[in-house]
Short mmCIF file of C-alpha atoms in Angstrom, two decimals:
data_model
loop_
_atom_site.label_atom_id
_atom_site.label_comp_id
_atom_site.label_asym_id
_atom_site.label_seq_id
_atom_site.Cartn_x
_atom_site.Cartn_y
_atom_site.Cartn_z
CA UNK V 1 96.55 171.13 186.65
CA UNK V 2 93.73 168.91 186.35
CA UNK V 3 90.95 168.84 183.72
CA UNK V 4 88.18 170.80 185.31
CA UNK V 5 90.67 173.55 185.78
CA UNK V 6 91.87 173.86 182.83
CA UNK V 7 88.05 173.43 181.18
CA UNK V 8 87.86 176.37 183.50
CA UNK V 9 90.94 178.38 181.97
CA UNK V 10 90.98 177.04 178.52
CA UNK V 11 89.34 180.66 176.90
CA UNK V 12 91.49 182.60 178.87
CA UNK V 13 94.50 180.77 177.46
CA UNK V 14 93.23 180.69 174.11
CA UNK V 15 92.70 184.54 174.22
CA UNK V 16 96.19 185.08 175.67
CA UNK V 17 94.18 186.35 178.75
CA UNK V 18 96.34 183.83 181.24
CA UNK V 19 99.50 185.42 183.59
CA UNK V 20 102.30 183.81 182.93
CA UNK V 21 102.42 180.82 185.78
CA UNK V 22 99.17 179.78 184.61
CA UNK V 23 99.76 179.53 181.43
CA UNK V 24 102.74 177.02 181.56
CA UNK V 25 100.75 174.96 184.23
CA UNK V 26 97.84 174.72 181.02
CA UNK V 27 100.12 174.14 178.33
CA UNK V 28 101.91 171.81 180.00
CA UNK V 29 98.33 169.82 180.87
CA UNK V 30 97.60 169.61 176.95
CA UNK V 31 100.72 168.06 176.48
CA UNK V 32 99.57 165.12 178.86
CA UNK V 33 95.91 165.55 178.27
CA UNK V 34 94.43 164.26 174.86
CA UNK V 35 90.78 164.90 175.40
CA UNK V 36 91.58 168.85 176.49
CA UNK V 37 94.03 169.09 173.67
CA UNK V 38 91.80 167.92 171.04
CA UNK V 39 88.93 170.83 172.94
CA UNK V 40 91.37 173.29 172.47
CA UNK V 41 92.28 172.14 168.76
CA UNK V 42 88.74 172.38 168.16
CA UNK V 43 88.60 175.58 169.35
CA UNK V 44 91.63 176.81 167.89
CA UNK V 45 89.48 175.35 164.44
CA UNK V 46 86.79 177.25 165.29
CA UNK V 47 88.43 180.69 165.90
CA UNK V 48 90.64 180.45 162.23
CA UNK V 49 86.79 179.94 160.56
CA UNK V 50 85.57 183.34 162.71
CA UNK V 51 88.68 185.18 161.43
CA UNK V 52 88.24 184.70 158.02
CA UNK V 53 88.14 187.46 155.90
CA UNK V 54 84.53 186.42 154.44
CA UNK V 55 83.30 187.10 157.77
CA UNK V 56 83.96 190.81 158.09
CA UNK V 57 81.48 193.05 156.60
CA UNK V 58 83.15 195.77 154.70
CA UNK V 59 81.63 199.67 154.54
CA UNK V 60 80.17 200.27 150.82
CA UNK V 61 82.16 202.83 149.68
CA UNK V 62 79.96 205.83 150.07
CA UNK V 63 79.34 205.89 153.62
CA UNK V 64 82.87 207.28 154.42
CA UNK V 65 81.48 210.15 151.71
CA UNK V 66 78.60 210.46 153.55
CA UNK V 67 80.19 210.77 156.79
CA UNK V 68 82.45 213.46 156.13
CA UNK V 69 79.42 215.69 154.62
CA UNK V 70 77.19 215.36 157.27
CA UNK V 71 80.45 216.59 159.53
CA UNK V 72 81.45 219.13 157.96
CA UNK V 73 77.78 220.21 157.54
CA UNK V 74 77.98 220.08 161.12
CA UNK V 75 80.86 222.24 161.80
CA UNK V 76 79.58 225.13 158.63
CA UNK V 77 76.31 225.15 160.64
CA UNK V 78 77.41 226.83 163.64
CA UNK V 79 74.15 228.59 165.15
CA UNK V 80 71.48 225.41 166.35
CA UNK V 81 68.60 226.23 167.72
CA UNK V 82 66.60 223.00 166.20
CA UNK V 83 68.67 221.15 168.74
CA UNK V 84 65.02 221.33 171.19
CA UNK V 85 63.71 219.59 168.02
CA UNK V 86 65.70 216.13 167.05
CA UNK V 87 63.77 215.39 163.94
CA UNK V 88 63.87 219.31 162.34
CA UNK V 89 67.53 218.98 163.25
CA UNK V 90 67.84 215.69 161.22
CA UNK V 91 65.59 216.99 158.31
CA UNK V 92 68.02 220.28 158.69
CA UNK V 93 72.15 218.32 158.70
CA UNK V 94 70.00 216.48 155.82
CA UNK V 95 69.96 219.65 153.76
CA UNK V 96 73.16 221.29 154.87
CA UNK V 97 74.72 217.94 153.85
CA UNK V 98 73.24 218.65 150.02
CA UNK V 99 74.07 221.95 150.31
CA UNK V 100 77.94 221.68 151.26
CA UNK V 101 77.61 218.63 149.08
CA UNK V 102 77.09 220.95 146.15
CA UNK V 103 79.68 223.77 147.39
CA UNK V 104 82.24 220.94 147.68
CA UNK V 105 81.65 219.72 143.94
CA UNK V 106 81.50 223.40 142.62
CA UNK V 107 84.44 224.41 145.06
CA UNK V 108 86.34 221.45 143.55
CA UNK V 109 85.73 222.57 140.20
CA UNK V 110 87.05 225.79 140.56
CA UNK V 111 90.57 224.71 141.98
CA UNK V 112 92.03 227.60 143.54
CA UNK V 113 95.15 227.85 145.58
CA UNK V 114 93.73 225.39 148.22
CA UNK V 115 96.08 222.51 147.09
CA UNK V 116 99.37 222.93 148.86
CA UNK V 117 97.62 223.31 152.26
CA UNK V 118 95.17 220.25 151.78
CA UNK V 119 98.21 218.45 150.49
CA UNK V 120 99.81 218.79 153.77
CA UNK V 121 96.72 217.93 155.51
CA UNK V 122 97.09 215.07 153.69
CA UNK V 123 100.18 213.72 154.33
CA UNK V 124 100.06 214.71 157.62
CA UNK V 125 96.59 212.57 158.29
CA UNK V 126 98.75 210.11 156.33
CA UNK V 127 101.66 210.17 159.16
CA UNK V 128 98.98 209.87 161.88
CA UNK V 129 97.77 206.92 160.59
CA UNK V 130 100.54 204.83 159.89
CA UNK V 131 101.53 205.57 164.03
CA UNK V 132 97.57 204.58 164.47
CA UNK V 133 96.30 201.57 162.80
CA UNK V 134 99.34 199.51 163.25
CA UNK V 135 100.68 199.57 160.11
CA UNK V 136 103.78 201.80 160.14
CA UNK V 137 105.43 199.23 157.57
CA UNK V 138 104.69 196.37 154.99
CA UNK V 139 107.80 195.79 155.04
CA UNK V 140 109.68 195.89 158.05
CA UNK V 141 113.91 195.95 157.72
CA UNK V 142 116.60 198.11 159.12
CA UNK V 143 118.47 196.72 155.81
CA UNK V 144 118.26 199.12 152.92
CA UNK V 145 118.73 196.23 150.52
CA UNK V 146 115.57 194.28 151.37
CA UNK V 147 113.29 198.02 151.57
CA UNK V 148 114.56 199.14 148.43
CA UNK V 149 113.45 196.14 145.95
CA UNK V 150 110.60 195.44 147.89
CA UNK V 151 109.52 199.03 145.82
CA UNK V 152 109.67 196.75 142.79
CA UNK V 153 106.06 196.61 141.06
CA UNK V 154 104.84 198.49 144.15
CA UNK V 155 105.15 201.39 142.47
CA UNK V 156 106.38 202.85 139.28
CA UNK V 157 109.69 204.58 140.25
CA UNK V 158 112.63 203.52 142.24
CA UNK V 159 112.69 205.20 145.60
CA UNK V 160 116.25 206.16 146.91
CA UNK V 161 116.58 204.22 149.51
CA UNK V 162 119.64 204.68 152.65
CA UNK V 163 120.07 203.55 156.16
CA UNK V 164 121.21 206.48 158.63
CA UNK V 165 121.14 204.63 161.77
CA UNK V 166 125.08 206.00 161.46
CA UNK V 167 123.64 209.32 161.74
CA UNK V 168 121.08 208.24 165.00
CA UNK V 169 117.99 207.98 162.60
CA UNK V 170 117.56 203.92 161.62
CA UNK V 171 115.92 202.45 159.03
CA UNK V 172 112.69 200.94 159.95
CA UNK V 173 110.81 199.75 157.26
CA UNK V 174 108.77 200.66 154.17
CA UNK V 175 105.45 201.16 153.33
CA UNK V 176 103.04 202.04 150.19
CA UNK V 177 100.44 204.93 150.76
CA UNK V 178 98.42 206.57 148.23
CA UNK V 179 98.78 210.47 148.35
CA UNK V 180 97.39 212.88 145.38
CA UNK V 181 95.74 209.85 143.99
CA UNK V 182 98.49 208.39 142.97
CA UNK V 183 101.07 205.85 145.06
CA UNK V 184 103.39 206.48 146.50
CA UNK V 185 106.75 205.16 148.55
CA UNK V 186 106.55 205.61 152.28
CA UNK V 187 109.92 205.17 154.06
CA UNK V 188 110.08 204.95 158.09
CA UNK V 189 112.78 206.13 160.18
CA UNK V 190 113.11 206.76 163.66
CA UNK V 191 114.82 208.65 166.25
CA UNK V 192 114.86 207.66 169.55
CA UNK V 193 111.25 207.71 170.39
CA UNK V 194 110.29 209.49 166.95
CA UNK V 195 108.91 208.52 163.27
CA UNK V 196 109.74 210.45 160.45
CA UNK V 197 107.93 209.29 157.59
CA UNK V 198 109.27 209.90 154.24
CA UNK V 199 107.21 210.17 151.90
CA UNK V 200 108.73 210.10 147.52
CA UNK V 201 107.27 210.39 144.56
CA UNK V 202 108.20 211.58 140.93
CA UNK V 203 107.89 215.40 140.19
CA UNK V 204 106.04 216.87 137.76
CA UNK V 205 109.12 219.06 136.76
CA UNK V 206 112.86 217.70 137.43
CA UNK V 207 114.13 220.96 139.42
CA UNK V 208 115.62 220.88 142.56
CA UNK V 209 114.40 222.91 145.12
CA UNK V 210 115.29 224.63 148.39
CA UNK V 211 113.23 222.81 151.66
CA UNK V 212 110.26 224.48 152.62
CA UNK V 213 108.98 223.93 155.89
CA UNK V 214 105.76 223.91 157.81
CA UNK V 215 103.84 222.99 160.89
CA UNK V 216 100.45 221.56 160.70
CA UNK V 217 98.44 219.97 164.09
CA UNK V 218 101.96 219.94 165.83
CA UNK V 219 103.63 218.08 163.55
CA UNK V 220 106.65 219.58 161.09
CA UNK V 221 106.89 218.85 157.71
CA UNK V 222 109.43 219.62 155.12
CA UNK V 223 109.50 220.00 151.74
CA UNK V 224 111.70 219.40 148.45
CA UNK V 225 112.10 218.41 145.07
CA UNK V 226 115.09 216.73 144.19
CA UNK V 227 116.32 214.61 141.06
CA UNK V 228 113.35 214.28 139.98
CA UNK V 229 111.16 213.44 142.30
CA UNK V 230 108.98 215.18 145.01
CA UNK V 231 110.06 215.03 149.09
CA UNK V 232 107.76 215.30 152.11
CA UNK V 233 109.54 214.19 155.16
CA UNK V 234 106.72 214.70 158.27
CA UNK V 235 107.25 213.48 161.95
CA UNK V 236 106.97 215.08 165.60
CA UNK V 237 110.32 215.45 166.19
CA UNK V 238 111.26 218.98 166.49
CA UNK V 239 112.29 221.29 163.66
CA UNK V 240 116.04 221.42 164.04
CA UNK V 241 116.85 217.52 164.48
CA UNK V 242 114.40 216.81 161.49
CA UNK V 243 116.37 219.46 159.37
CA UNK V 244 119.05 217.42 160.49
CA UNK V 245 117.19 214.45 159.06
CA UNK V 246 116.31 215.88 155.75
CA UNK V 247 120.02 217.37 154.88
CA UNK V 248 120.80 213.73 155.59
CA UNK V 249 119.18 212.29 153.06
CA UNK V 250 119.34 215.27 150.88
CA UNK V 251 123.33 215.24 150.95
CA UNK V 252 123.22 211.27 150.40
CA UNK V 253 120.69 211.47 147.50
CA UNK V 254 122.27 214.24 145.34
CA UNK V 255 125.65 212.59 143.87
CA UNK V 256 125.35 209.24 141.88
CA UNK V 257 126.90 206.90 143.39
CA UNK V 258 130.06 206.54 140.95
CA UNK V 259 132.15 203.41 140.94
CA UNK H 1 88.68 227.92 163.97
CA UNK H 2 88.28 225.58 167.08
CA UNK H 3 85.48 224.02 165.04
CA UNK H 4 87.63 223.23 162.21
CA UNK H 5 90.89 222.20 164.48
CA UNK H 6 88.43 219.52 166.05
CA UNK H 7 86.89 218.48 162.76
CA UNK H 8 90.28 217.35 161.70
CA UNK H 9 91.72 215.78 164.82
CA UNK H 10 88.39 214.12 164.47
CA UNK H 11 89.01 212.93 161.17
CA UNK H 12 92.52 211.98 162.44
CA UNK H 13 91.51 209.57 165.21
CA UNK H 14 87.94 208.40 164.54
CA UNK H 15 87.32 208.32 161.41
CA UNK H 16 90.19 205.15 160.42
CA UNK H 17 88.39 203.01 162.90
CA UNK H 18 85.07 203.70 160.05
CA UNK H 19 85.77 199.75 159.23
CA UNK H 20 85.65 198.23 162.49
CA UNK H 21 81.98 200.29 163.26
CA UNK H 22 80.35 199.22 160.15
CA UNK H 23 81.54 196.01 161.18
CA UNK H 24 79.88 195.57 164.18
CA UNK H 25 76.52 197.46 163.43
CA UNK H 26 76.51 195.49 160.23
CA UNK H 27 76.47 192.15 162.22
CA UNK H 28 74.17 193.83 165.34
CA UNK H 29 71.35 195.01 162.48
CA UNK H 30 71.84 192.04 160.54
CA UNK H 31 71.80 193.93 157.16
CA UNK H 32 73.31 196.39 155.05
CA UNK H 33 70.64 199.16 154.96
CA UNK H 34 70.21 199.97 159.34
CA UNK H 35 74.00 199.27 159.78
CA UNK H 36 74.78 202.57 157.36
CA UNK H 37 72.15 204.63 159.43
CA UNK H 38 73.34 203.65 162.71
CA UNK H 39 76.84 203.77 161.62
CA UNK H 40 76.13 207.56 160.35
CA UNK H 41 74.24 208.35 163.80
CA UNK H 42 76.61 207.17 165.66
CA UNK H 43 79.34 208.97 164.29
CA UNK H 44 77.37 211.81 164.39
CA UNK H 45 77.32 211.58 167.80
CA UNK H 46 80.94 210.34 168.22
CA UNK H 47 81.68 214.29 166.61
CA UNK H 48 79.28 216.12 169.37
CA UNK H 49 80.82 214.14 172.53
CA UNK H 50 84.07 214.44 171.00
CA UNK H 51 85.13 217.12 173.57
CA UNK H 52 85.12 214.35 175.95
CA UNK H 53 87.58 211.71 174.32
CA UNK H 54 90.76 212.11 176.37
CA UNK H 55 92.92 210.58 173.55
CA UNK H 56 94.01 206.99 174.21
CA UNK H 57 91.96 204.02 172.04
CA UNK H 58 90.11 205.73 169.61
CA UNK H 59 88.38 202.44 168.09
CA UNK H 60 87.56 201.21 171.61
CA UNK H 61 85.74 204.93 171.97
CA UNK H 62 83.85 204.65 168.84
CA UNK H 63 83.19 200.97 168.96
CA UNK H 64 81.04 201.71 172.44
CA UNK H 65 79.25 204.56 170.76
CA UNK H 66 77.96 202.40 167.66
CA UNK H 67 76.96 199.70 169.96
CA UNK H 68 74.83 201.75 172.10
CA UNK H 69 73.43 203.06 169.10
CA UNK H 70 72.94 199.92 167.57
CA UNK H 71 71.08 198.77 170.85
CA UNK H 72 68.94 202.01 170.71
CA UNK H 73 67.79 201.31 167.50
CA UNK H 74 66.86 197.60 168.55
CA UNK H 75 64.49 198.35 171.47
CA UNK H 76 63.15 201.11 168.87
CA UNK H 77 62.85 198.62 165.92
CA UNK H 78 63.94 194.71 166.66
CA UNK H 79 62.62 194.36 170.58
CA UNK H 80 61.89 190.89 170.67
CA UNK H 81 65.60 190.33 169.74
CA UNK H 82 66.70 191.89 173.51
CA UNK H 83 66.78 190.46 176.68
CA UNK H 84 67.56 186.76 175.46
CA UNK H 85 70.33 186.30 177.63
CA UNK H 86 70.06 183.16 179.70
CA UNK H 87 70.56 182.93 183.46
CA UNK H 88 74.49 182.79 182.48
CA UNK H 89 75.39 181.25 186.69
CA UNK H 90 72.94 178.31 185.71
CA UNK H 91 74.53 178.22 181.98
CA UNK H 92 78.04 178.70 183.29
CA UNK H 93 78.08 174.86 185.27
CA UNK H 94 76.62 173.07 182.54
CA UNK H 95 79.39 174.83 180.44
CA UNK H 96 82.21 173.06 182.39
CA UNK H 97 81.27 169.41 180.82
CA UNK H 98 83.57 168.47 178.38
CA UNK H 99 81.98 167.49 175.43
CA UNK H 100 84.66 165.33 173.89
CA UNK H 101 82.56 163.85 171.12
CA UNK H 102 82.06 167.31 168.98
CA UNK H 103 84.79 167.72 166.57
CA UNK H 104 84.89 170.76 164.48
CA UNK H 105 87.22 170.31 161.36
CA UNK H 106 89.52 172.61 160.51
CA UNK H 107 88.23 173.86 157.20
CA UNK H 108 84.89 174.47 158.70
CA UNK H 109 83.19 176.20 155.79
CA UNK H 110 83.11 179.64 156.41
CA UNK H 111 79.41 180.26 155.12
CA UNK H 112 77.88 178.16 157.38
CA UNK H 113 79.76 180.06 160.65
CA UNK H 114 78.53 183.09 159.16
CA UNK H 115 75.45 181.88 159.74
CA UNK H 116 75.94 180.38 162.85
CA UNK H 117 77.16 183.51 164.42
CA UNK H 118 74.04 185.67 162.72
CA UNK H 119 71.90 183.33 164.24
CA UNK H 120 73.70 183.87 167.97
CA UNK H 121 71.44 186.31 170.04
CA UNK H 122 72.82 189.40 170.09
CA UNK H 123 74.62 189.58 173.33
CA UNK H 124 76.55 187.19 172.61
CA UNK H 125 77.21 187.91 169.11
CA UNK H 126 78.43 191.43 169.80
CA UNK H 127 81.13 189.73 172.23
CA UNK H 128 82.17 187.31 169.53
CA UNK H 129 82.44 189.86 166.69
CA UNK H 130 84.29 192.54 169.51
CA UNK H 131 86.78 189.33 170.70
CA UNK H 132 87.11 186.86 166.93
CA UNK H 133 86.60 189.96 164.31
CA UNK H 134 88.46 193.18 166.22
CA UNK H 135 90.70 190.69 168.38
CA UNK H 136 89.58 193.01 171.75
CA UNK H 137 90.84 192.26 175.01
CA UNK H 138 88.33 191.37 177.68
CA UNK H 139 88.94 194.68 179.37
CA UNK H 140 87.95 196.43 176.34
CA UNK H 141 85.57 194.40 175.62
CA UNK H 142 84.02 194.90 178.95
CA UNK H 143 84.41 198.69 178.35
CA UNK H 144 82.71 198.39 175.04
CA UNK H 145 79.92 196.38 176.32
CA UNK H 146 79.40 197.92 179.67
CA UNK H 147 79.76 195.23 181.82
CA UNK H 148 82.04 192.94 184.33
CA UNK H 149 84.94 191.42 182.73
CA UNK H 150 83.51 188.43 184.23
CA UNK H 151 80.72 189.04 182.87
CA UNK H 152 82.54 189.05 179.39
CA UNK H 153 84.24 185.68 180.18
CA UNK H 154 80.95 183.76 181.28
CA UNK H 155 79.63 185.00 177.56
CA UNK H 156 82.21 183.93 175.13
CA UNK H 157 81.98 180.67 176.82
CA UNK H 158 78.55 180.37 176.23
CA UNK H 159 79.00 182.01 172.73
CA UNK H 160 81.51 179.89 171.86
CA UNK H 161 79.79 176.27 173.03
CA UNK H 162 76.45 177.76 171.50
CA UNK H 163 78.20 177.99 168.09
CA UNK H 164 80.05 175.01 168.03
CA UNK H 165 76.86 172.77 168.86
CA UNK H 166 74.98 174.71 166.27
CA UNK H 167 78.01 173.83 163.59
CA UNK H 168 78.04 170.34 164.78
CA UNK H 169 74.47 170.01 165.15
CA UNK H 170 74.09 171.16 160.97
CA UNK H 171 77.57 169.35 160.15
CA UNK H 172 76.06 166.20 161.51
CA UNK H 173 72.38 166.76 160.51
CA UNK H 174 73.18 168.01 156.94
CA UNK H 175 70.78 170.35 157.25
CA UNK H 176 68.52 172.32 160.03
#
């Protein structure tokens, strides 16, 4: 490769855009090439500046508020006949936005038995992201002995913490999520092509509890309380094999482990 | 029911990628204020066309709805800003000269490419942010943008040599 072709190639290589052939031939020409290496340092320079931090602008932290108002406005507000008029329709998801605004806070205030279900809402929206955004772990081991300290100052309990890839559903990782306000220890399994995510944190009250399960967008989620702590194991593997799952760990967490 | 059912798959696959569309409208409006109105229309109309997302790259889906609302709201409100873009075939040979004598450091101080990029017309900013800030592919990038991946290659080369004279053009000059 000479220099005019790789001048010609040297963004597709930096963006990983090159097939494979190509891309030898190019690195190989910055190895013998000073003047094209030093281009591509520079623009290797210039890329680490773009993809700092400081340069991505952040949401204030209403709008996501905002967001979900006007949507849910939108969905309440079935009947729409100001949709021939744009601007009464804006005026209009302006005031249904107030208005389920205000049923929202007052709603909220009255705390009925709501909780349980938008609990699993949440957790399951919680599952769906981690599979979404890339970030199914912050830590990523299959050992049990790395997840389980990495817990340490994370969050305020110790998470039991065991490898089943024995028992066909490996270790994959950890990760901390923030459910009920409060944080709380994600572990990541997987079988074959599933997640489970585990989700612990502390009970209120120390019983132990029989597993409740439940289906919510497709995905099964089961519940417990055990030793002190609360349970939510959630994945889209089917009911039986994450029973399976869940006795696993159930049958694994209840003895102490006695010397 | 329905309503409701879509409301949260909505909430499920759009609304995470809330970051990466305040991002961009925030650097295609150039300030705070018009990026949270677009950012709020265009999700707005993210949820009514939502029947039509077939699943698959959620943030790729959005991220083409904010910038055609962004764009919207510059013919309605920054028009002189649009059609800037240079005859890119011209712009494209002259690109090909090295310029070995421009060095660009590698603590380049990250104000001053903020304001390098800000100062980029838009066209090519919006392929900088979509490539450098959400790390897009070309082929998304060309989905995003609505145009030839070609098309997407001959502007981040001229995006990128535009901004690096402009950082060595101040870095040398000291000032404007």
């Amino acid at each position: 490769m000479n220099c005019n072709e790789a001048q010609e190639l040297k963004h597709a290589y930096l963006d990983g855009e090159l097939d494979l052939v190509r891309n030898v031939a190019f690195a190989d020409h910055l190895k013998s090439c000073a003047a094209c290496s030093r281009a591509h340092q520079d623009a290797q320079n210039l890329r680490s500046a773009l993809r700092s931090e400081k340069l991505y602008f952040h949401p204030p932290p209403g709008l996501q508020k905002n967001i979900l108002a006007t949507l849910r406005a939108e969905t309440a507000d079935a009947p729409r006949p100001a949709l021939l008029f744009p601007w009464h329709w804006f005026k209009l998801a302006g005031i249904t936005a107030m208005v389920a605004l205000l049923a929202w806070v007052v709603a909220s205030g009255l705390k009925p038995s709501a909780r349980p279900d938008q609990l699993t809402q949440e957790i399951t929206s919680s599952h769906i992201r981690s599979l979404m955004a890339n970030h199914l772990t912050d830590v990523a081991s299959t050992d049990q002995h790395t997840v389980k300290p990495w817990f340490d100052g994370r969050v305020d309990f110790a998470p039991p913490v065991m490898d089943l890839a024995d028992h066909g559903f490996p270790l994959i990782g950890g990760r901390l999520d923030y459910l009920q306000n409060r944080s709380v220890a994600a572990l990541v399994y997987q079988r074959q092509k599933h997640f489970i995510n585990l989700f612990i944190w502390p009970a209120d009250a120390p019983a132990n509890t029989g597993e409740q399960t439940t289906t919510r967008n497709g995905y099964n989620l089961i519940h417990w309380y055990q030793s002190g702590m609360t349970y939510w194991a959630v994945s889209d593997l089917n009911r039986s094999e994450l029973q399976d799952f869940t006795q696993l760990i159930r049958g694994q967490t209840v003895p102490a482990p006695k010397p | 029911m329905e309503e409701k059912d879509k409301q949260s798959r909505f909430e499920v696959t759009i609304l995470p990628h809330l970051d990466a569309a305040y991002n961009l409208a925030r650097w295609l409006t150039r300030n705070d204020h018009d990026a949270q109105d677009v950012v709020q229309d265009a999700f707005l109309r993210a949820f009514k066309f939502f029947g039509g997302f077939r699943g698959g790259n959620g943030r790729s889906w959005l991220l083409s709805i904010v910038r055609n609302t962004c764009y919207n709201w510059l013919e309605k409100n920054r028009r002189k800003e649009l059609g800037t873009v240079f005859d890119e075939e011209i712009h494209l040979l002259e690109d090909t000269a090295a310029t070995p004598e421009m060095r660009l450091s590698q603590n380049l101080d990250r104000e001053l490419v903020r304001q390098v990029v800000a100062e980029l017309p838009v066209e090519f900013r919006e392929i900088i942010i979509l490539r450098e800030l959400e790390e897009m592919s070309y082929k998304e990038i060309a989905e995003i943008a609505d145009i030839p991946i070609g098309t997407v290659m001959s502007r981040l080369a001229r995006a990128r040599k535009l901004l690096q004279e402009s950082l060595t053009q101040r870095l040398a000059g000291g000032t404007k």
